PDB file of C-alpha atoms and ligand atoms in Angstrom:
ATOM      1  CA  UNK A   1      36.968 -28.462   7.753  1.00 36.00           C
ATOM      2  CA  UNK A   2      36.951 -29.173   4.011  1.00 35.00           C
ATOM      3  CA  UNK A   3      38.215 -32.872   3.441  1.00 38.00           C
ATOM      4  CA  UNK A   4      40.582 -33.695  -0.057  1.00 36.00           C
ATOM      5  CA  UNK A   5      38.690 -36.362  -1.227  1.00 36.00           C
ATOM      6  CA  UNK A   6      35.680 -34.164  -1.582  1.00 35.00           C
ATOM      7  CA  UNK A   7      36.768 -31.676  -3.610  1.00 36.00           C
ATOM      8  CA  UNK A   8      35.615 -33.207  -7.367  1.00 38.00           C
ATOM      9  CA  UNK A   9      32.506 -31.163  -8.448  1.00 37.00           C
ATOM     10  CA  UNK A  10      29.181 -33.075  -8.681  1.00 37.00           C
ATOM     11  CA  UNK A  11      28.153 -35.137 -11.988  1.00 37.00           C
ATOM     12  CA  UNK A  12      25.377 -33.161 -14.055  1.00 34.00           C
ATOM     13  CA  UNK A  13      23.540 -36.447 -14.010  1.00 40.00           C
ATOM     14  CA  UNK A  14      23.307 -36.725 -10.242  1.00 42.00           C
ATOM     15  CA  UNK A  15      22.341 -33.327 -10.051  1.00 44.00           C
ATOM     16  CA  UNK A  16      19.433 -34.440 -12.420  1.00 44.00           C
ATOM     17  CA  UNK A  17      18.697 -37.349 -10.162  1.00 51.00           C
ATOM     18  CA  UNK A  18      17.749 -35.447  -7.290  1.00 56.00           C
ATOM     19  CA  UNK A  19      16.395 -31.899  -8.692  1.00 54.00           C
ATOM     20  CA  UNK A  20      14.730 -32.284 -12.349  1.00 48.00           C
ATOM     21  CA  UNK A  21      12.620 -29.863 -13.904  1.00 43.00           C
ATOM     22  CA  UNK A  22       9.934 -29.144 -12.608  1.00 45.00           C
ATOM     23  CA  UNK A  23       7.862 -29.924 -15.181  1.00 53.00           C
ATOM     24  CA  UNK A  24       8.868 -33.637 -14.762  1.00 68.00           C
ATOM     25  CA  UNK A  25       7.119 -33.368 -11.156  1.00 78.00           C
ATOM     26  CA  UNK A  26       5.084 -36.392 -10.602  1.00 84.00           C
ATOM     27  CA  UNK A  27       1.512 -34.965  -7.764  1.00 92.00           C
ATOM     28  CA  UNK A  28       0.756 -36.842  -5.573  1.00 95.00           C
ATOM     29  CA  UNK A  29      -2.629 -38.135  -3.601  1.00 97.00           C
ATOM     30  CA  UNK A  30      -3.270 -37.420  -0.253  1.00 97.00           C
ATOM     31  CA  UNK A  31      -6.266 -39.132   1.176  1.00 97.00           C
ATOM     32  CA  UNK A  32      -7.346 -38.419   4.862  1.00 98.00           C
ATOM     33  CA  UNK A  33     -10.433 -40.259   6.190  1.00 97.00           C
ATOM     34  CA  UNK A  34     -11.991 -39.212   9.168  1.00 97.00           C
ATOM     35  CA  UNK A  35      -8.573 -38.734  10.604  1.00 98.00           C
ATOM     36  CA  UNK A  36      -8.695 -37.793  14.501  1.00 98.00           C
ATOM     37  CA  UNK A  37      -6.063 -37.946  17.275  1.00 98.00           C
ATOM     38  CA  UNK A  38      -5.745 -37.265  20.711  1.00 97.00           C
ATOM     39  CA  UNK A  39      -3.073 -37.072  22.905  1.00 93.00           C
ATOM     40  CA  UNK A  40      -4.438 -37.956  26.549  1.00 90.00           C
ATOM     41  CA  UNK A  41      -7.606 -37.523  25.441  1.00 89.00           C
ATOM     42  CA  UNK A  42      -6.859 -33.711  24.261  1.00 93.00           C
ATOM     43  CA  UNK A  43      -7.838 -33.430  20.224  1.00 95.00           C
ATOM     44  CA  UNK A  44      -5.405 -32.711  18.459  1.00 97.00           C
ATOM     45  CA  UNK A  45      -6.566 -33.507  14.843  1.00 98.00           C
ATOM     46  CA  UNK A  46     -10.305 -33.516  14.820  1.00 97.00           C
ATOM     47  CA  UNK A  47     -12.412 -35.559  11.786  1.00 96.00           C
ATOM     48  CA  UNK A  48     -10.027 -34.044   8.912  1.00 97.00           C
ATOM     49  CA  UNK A  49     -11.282 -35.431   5.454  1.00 97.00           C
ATOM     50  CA  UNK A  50      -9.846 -34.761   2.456  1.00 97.00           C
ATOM     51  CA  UNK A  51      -8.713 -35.585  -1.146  1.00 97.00           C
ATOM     52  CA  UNK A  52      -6.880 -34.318  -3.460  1.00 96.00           C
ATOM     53  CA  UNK A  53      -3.697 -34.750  -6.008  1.00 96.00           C
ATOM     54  CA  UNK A  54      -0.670 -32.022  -5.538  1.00 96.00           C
ATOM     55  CA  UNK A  55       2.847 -31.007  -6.155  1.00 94.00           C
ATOM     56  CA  UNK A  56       2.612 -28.111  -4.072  1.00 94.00           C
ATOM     57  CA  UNK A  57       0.612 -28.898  -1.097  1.00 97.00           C
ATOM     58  CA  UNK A  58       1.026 -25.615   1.488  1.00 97.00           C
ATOM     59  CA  UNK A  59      -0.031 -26.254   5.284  1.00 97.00           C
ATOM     60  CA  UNK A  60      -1.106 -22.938   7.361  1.00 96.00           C
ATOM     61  CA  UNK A  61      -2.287 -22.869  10.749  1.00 95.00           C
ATOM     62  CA  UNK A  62      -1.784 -21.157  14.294  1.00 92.00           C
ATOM     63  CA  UNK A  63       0.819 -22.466  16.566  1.00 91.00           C
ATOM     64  CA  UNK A  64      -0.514 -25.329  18.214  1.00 94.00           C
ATOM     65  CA  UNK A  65      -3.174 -26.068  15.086  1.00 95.00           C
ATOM     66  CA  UNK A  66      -1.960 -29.251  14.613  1.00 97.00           C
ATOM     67  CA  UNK A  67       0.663 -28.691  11.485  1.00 96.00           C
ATOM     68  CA  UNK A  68       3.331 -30.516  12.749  1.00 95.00           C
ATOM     69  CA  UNK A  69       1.361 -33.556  14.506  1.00 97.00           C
ATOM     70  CA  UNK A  70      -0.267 -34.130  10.920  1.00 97.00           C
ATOM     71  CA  UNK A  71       3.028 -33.965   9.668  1.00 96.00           C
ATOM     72  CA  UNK A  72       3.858 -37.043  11.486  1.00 96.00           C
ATOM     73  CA  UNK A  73       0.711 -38.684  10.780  1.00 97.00           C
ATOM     74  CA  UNK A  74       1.604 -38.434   7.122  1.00 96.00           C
ATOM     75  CA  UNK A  75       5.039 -39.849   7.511  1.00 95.00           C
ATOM     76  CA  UNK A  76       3.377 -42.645   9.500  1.00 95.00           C
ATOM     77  CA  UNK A  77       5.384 -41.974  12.647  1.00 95.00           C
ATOM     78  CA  UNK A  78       2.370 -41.837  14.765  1.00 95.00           C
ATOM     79  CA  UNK A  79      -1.332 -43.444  14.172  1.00 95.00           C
ATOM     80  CA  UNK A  80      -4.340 -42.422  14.241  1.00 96.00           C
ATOM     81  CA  UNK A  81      -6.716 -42.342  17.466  1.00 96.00           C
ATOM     82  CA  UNK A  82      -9.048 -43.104  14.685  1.00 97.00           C
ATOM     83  CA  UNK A  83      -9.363 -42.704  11.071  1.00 97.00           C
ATOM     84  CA  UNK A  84      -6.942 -43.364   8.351  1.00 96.00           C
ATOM     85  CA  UNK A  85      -4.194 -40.985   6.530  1.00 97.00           C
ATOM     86  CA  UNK A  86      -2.755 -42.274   2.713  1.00 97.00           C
ATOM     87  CA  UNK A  87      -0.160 -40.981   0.067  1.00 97.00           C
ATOM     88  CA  UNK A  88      -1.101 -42.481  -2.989  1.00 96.00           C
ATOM     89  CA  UNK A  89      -3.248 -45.046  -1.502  1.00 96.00           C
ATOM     90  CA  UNK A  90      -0.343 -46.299   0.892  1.00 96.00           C
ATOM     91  CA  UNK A  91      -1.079 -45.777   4.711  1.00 96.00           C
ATOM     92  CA  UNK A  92       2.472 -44.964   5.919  1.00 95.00           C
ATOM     93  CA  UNK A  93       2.034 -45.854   9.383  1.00 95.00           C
ATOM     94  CA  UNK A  94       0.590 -49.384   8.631  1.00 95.00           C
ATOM     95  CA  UNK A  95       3.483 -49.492   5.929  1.00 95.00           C
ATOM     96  CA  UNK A  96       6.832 -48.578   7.302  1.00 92.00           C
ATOM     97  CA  UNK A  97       8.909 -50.296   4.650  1.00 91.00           C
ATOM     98  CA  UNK A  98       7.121 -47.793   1.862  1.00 93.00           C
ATOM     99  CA  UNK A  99       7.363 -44.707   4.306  1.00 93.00           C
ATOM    100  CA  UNK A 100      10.822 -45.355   4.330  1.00 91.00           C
ATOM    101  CA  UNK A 101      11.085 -45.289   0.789  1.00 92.00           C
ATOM    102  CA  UNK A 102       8.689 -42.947  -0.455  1.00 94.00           C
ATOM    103  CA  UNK A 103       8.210 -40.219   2.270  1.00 96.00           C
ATOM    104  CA  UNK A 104      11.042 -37.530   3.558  1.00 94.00           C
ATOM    105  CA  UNK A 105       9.802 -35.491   6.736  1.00 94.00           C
ATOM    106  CA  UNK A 106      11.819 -32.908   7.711  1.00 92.00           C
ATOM    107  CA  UNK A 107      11.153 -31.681  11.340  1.00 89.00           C
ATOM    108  CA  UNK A 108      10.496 -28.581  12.616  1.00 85.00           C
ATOM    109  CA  UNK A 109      13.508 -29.123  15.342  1.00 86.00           C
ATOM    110  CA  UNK A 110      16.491 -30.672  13.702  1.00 85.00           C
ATOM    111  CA  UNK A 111      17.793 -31.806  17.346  1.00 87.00           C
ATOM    112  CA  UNK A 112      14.852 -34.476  16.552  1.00 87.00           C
ATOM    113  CA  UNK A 113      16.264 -35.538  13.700  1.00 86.00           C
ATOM    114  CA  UNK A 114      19.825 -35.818  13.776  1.00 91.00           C
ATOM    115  CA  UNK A 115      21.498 -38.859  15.618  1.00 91.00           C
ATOM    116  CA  UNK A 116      24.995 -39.262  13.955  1.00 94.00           C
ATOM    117  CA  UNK A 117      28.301 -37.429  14.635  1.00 95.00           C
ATOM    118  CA  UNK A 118      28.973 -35.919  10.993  1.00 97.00           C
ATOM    119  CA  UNK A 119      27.213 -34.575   8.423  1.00 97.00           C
ATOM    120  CA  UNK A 120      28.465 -37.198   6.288  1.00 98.00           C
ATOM    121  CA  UNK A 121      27.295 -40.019   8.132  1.00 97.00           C
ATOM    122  CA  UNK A 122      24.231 -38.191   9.166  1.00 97.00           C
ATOM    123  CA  UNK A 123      23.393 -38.224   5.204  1.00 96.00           C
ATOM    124  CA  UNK A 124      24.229 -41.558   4.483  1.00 97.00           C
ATOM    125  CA  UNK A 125      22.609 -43.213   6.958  1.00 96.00           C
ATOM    126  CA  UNK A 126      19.073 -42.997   5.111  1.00 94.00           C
ATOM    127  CA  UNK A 127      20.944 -44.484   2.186  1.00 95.00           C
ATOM    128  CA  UNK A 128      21.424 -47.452   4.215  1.00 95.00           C
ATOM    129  CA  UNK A 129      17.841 -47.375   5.508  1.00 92.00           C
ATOM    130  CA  UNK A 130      17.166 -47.810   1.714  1.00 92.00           C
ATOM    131  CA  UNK A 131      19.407 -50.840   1.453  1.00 93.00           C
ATOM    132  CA  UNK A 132      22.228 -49.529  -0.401  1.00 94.00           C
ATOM    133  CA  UNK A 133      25.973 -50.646   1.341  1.00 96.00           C
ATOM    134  CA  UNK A 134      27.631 -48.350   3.493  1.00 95.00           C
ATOM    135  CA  UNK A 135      30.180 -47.716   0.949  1.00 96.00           C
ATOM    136  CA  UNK A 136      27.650 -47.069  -1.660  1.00 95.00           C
ATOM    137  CA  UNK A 137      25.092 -44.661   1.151  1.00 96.00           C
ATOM    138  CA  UNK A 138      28.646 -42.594   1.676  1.00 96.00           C
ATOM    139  CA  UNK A 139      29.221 -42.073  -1.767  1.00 96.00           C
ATOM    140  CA  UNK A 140      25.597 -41.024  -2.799  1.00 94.00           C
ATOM    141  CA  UNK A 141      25.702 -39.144   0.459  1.00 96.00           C
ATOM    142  CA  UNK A 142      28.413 -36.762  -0.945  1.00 96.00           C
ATOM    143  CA  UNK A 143      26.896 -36.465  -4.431  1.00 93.00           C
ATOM    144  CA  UNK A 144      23.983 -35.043  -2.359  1.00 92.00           C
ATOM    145  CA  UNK A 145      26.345 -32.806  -0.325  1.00 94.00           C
ATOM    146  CA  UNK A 146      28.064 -31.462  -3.621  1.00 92.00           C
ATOM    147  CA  UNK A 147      24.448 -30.939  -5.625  1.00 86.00           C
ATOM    148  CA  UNK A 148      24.009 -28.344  -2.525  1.00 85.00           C
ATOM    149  CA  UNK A 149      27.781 -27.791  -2.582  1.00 87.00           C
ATOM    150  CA  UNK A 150      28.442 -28.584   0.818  1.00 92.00           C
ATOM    151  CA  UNK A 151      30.770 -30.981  -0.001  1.00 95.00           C
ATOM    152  CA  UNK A 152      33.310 -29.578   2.407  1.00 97.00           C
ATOM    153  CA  UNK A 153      30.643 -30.021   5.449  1.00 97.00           C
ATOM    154  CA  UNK A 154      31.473 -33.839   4.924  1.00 97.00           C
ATOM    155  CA  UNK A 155      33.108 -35.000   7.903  1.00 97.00           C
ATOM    156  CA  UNK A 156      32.229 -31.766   9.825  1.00 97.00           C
ATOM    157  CA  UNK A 157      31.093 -32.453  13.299  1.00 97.00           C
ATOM    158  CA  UNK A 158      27.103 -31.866  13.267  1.00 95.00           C
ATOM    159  CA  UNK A 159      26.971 -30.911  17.013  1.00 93.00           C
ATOM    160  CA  UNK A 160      29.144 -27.414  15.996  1.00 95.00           C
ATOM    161  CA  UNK A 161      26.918 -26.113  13.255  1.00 93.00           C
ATOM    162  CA  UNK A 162      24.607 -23.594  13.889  1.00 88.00           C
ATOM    163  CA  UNK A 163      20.784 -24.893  14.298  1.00 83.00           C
ATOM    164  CA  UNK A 164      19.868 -23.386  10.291  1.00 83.00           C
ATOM    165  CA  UNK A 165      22.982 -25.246   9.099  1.00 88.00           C
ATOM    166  CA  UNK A 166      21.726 -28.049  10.686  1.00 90.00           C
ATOM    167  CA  UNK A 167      18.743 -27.515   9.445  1.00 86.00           C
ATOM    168  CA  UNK A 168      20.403 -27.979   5.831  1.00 87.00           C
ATOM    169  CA  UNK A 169      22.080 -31.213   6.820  1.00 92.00           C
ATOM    170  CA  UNK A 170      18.731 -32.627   7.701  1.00 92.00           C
ATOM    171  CA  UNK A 171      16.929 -31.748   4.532  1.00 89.00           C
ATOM    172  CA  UNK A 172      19.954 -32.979   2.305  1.00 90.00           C
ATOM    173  CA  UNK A 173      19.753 -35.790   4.348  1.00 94.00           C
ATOM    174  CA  UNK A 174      15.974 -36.581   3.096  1.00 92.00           C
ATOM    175  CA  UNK A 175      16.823 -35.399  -0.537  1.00 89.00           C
ATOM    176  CA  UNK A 176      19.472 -37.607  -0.957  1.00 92.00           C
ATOM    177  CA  UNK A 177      16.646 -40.553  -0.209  1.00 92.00           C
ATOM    178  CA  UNK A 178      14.879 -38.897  -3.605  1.00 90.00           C
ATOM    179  CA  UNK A 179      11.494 -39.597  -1.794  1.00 93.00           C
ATOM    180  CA  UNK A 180       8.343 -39.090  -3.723  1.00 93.00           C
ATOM    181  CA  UNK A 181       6.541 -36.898  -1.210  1.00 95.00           C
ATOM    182  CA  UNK A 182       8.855 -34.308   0.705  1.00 95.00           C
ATOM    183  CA  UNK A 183       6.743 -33.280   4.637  1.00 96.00           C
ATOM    184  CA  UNK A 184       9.170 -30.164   5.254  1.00 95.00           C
ATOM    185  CA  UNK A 185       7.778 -29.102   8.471  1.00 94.00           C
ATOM    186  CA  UNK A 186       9.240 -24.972   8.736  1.00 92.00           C
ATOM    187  CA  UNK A 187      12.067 -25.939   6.336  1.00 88.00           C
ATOM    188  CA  UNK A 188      12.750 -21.602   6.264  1.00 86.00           C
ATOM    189  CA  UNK A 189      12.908 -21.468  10.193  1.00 81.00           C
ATOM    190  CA  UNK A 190      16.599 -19.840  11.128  1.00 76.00           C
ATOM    191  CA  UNK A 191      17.758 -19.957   7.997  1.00 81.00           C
ATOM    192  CA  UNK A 192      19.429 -16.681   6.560  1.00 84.00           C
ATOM    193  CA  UNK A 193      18.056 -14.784   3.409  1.00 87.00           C
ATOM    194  CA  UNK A 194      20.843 -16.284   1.035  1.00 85.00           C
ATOM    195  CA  UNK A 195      20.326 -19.431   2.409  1.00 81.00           C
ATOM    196  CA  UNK A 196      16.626 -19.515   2.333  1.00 84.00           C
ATOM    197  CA  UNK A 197      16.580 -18.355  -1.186  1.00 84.00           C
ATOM    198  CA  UNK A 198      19.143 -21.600  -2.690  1.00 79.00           C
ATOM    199  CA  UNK A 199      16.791 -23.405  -0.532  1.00 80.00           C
ATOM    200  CA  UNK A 200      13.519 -21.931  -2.036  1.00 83.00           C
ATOM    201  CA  UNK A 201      15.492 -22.552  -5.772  1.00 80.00           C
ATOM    202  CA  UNK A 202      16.253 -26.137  -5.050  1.00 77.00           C
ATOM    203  CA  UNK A 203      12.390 -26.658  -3.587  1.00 80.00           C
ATOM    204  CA  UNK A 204      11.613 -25.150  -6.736  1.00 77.00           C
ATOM    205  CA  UNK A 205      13.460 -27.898  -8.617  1.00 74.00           C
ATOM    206  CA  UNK A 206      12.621 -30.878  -6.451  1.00 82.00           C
ATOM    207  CA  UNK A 207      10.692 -33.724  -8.894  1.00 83.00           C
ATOM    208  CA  UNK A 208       8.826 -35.024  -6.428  1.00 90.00           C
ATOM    209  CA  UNK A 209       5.337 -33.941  -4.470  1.00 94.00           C
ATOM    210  CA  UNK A 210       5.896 -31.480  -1.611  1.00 95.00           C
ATOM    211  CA  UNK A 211       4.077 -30.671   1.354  1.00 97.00           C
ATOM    212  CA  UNK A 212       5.324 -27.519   2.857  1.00 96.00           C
ATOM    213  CA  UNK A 213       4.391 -26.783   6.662  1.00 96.00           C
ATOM    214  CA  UNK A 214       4.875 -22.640   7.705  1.00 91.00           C
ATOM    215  CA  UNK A 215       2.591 -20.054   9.825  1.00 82.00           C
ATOM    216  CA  UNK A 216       4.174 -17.847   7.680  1.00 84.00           C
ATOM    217  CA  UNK A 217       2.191 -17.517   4.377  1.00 88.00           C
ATOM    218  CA  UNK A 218       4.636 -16.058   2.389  1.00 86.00           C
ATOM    219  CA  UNK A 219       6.603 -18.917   2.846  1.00 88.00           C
ATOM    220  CA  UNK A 220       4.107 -20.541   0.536  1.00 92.00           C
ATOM    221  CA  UNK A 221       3.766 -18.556  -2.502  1.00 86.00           C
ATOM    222  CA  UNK A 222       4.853 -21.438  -5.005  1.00 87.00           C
ATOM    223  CA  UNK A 223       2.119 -23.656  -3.000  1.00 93.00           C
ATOM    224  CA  UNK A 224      -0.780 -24.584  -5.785  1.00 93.00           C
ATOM    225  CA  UNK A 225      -2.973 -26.000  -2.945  1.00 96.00           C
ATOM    226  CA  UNK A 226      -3.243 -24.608   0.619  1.00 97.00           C
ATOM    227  CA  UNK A 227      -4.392 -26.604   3.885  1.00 97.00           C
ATOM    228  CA  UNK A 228      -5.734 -24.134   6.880  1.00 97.00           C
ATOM    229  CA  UNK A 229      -5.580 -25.855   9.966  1.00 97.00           C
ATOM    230  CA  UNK A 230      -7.084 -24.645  12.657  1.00 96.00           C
ATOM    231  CA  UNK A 231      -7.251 -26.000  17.077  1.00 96.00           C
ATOM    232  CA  UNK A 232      -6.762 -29.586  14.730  1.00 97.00           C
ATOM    233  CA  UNK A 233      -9.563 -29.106  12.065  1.00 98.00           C
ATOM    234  CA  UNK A 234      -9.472 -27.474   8.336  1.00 97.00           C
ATOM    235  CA  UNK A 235     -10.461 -24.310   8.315  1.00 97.00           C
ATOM    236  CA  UNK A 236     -10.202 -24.095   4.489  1.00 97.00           C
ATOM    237  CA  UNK A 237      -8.603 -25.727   1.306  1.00 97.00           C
ATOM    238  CA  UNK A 238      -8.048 -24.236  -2.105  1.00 96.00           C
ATOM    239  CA  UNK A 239      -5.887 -22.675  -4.246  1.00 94.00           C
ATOM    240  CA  UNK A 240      -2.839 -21.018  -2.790  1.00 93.00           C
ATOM    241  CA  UNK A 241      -4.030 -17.106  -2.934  1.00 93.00           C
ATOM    242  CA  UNK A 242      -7.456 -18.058  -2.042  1.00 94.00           C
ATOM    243  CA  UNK A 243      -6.999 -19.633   1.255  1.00 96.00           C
ATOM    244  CA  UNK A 244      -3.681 -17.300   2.084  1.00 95.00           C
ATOM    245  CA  UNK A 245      -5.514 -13.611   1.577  1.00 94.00           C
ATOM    246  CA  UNK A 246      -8.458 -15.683   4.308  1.00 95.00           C
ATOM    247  CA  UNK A 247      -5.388 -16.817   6.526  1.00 94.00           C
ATOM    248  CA  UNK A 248      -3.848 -13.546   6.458  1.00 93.00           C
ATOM    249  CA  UNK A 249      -7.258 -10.944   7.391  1.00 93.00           C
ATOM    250  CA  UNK A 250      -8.218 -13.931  10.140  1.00 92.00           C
ATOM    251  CA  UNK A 251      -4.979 -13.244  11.696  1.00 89.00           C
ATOM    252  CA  UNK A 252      -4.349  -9.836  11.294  1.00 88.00           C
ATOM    253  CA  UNK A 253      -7.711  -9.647  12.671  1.00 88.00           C
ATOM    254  CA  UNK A 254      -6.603 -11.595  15.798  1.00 86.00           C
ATOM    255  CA  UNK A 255      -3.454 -10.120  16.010  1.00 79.00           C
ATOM    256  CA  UNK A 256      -5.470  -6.991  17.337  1.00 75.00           C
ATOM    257  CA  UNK A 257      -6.557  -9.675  20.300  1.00 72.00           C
ATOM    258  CA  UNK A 258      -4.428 -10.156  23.116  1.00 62.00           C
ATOM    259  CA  UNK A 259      -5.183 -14.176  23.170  1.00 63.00           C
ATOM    260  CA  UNK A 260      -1.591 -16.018  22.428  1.00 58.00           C
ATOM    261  CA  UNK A 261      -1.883 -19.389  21.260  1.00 57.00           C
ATOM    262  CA  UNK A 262      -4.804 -21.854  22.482  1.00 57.00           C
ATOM    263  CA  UNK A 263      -3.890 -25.012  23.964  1.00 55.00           C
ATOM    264  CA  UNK A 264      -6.903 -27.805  23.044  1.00 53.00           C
ATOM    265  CA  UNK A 265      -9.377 -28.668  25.387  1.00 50.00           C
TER     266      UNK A 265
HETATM  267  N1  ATP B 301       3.522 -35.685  22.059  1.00 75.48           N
HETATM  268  C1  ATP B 301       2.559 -34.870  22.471  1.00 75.48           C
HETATM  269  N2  ATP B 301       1.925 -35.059  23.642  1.00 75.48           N
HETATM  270  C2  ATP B 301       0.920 -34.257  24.050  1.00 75.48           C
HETATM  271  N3  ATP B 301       0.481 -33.184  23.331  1.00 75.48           N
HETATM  272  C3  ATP B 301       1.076 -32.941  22.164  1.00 75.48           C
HETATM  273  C4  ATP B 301       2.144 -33.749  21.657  1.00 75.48           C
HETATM  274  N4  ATP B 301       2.528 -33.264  20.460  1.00 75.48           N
HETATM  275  C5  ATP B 301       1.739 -32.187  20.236  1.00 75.48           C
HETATM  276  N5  ATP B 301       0.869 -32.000  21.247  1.00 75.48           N
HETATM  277  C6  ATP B 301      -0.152 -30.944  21.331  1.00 75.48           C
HETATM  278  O1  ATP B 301      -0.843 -30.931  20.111  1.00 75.48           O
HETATM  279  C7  ATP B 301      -1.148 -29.606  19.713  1.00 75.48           C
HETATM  280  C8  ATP B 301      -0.688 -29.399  18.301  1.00 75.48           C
HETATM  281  O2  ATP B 301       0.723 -29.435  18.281  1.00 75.48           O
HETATM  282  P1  ATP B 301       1.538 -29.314  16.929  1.00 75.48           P
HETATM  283  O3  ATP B 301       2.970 -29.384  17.292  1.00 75.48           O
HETATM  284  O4  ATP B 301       1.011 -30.286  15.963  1.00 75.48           O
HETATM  285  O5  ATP B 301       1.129 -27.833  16.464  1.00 75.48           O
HETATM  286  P2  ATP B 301       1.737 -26.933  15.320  1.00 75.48           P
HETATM  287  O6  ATP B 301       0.592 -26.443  14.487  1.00 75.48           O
HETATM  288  O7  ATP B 301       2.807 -27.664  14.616  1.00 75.48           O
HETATM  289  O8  ATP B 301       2.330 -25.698  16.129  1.00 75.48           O
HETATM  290  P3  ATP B 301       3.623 -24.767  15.832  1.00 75.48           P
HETATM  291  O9  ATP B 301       3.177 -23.748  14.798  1.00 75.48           O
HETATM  292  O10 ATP B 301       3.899 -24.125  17.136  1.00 75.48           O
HETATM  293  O11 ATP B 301       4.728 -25.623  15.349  1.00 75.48           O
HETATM  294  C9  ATP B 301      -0.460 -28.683  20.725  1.00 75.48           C
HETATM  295  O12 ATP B 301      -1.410 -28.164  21.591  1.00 75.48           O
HETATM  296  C10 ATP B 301       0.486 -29.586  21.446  1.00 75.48           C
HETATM  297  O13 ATP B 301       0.588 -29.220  22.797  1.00 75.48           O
HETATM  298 MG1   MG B 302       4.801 -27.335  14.369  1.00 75.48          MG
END
């Protein structure tokens, strides 16, 4: 598995690159307008407006609320039925050149993401996205995998690892970009406790603005802003504790219910 060229530890200075203190975290705007869509003319997302700056933006909602299809709204990798979605005053769908550049989304399934045999190429191909050379992508692409010390994952075959390692390979695959907003849509989902907690410390460390999708609030502790969706509209926005102790009696509440999860109407 482990390849001999890969074994040099990573530079201090790339390390810095990619995580810097967290002090040094540069917020973020997120503007939504009016935003609605519909998928065959079910609502999905329904009028959201909002406007705020964050480094810690936290997402909460039901399954089926809408998290993830906002996610992709934000990324610009769907429009609109109507309205308008910005990050720092860029709309990302109108503007796929700065999406590319200054938004990584992470996706809830990771068999949505991933396209390329090894991890190593799977990492560097964003690199190339960016413009960099393929030799160039392929060497920042294993600076990446040593600052999570994976180096040795390099020219493992993506299609054996396990669906939280994969997981990994997708969100070093959007660090390595250094975007300035990070969408990590269930970034904890499958991963194991060790695994979950170097991923939680490098979060932690990340310089840029984060927006952290989970139905799980605890997931979102470090959050300083939280976003309650709810059947596609916001329930409630505020500070992290605020809008997580609501989140948590509503559904303990409706956890006494036998309802599962509501498909729109
Ligand atoms: N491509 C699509 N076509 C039709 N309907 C869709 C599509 N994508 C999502 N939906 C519907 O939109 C609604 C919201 O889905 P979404 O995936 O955004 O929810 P979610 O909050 O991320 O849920 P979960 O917690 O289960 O991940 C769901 O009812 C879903 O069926
Ligand atoms: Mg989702």
């Amino acid at each position: 598995m482990a390849s001999s060229h890969l074994k040099a530890e990573p530079t201090i200075e790339i390390q810095r690159n990619i995580f810097t203190a967290r002090e040094k975290t540069t917020p973020v705007q997120i503007a939504l307008t009016g935003l609605s869509l519909a998928f065959e003319q079910r609502p999905v997302l329904s009028d959201l407006d909002l406007d705020l700056r964050f480094s810690r933006l936290g997402i909460v909602g039901r399954n089926g609320s809408g998290k993830s299809t906002l996610a992709r709204v934000l990324a610009g990798l769907v429009a609109p039925s109507s309205g308008k979605a910005t990050l720092d005053g860029v709309d990302m769908y109108a503007d796929r050149r700065a999406a590319i550049r200054d938004v990584g989304i992470l996706f809830q399934n990771p068999d949505h993401q991933i396209i390329f045999p090894t991890v190593l190429e799977e990492v560097a191909f964003g690199l190339t996205q960016l413009g960099r050379s393929k030799r160039q992508a392929e060497r920042d692409a294993l600076d990446t995998l040593a600052a999570f010390h994976k180096s040795d994952w390099a020219d493992v075959s993506v299609a054996t690892l396990s669906q939280g390692q994969k997981h990994l390979v997708c969100l070093m695959a959007i660090v390595a970009m250094a975007p300035k907003t990070l969408v990590l849509d269930e970034p904890f989902a499958g991963l194991d406790i060790p695994t979950k907690a170097q991923l939680r410390r490098y979060l932690h460390l990340f310089s840029g603005a984060v927006i952290h999708i989970s139905h799980d609030p605890q997931d979102l502790k470090g959050c300083e802003t939280v976003l309650w969706l709810d059947k596609g509209r916001i329930e409630k926005v505020g500070t992290g504790p605020d809008v997580i102790s609501d989140y948590l009696t509503e559904m303990t509440r409706l956890g006494d219910d036998d309802d599962i999860s509501d498909l729109p109407r």
